[in-house]
C-alpha positions as a printed Julia matrix, in Angstrom:
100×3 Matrix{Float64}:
  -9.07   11.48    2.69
  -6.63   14.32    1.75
  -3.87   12.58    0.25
  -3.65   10.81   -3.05
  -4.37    6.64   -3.75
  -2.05    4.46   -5.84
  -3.09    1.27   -6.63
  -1.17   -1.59   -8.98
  -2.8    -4.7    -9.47
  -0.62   -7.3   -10.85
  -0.76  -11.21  -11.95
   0.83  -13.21   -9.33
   2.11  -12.38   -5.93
   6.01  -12.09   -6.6
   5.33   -8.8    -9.19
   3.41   -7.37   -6.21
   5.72   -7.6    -4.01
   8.37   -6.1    -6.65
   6.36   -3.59   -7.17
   5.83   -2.59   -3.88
   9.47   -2.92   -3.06
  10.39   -0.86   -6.4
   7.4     2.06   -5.4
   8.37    2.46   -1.59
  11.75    3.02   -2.49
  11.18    5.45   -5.59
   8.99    8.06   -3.47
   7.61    9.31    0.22
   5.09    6.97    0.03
   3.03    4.66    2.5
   2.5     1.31    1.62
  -1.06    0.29    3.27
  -0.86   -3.11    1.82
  -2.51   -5.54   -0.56
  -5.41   -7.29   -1.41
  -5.92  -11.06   -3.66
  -8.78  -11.23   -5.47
 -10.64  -14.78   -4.98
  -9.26  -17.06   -7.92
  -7.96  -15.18  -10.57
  -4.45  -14.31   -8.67
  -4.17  -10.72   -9.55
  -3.03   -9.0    -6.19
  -4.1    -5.02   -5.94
  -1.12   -3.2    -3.93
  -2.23    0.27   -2.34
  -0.53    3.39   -1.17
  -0.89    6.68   -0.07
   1.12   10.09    0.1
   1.11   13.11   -1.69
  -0.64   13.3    -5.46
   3.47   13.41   -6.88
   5.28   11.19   -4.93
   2.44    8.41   -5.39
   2.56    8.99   -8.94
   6.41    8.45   -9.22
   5.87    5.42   -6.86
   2.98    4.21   -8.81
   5.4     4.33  -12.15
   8.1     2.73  -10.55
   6.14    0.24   -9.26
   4.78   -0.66  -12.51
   8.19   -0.77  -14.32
   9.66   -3.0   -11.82
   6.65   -5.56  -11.66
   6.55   -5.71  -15.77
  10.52   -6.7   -15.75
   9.35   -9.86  -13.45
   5.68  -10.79  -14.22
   2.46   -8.93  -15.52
   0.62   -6.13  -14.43
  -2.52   -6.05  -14.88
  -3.43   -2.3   -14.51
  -2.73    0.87  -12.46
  -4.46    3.88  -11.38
  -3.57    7.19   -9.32
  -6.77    8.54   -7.45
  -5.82   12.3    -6.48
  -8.04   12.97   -3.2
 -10.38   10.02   -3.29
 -13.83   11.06   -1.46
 -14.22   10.46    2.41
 -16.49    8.16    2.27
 -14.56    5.46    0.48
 -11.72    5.23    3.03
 -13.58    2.13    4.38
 -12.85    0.26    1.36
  -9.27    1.19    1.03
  -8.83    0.34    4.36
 -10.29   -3.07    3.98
  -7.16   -5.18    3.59
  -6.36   -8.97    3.14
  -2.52   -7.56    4.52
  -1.42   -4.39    5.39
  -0.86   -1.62    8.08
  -5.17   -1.69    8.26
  -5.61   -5.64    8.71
  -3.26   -5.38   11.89
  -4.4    -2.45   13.61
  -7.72   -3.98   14.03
């Protein structure tokens, strides 16, 4: 994998989605989609693009998501290794989950 991973994982559904919304807008980034952890309701939102523009994304993301609910954490990932592509790709929603 070449280009850089963003990930936000937030409480609740709605601050995902806000901070998706907030983090596509902010930066050239892809939104690949999300994932909900089994019972606890924190949602994990991931993207992709280049190591700055998923960093501004990432922090725009965060800032809009803490205005409407929690966040829980976030992390930028600057050329994650090959081999763990699989797992970001493994999606509960997202560009992955449909092109199967």
């Amino acid at each position: 994998m070449k280009q850089a991973l963003g990930l936000i994982e937030t409480i609740g559904l709605i601050s995902a989605i806000e901070a998706a919304d907030a983090a596509v807008k902010a930066a050239n980034i892809t939104l690949l989609g999300y994932e909900n952890t089994k019972g606890s309701g924190k949602i994990t939102v991931k993207f992709v693009g280049n190591v700055g523009a998923v960093q501004a994304g990432v922090a725009a993301g965060v800032a809009a998501a803490t205005r409407v609910g929690k966040v829980y954490g976030s992390r930028v990932i600057p050329r994650p290794h090959d081999e763990i592509e699989a797992l970001i790709r493994n999606l509960d929603r997202g560009q992955a989950a449909e092109e199967e």
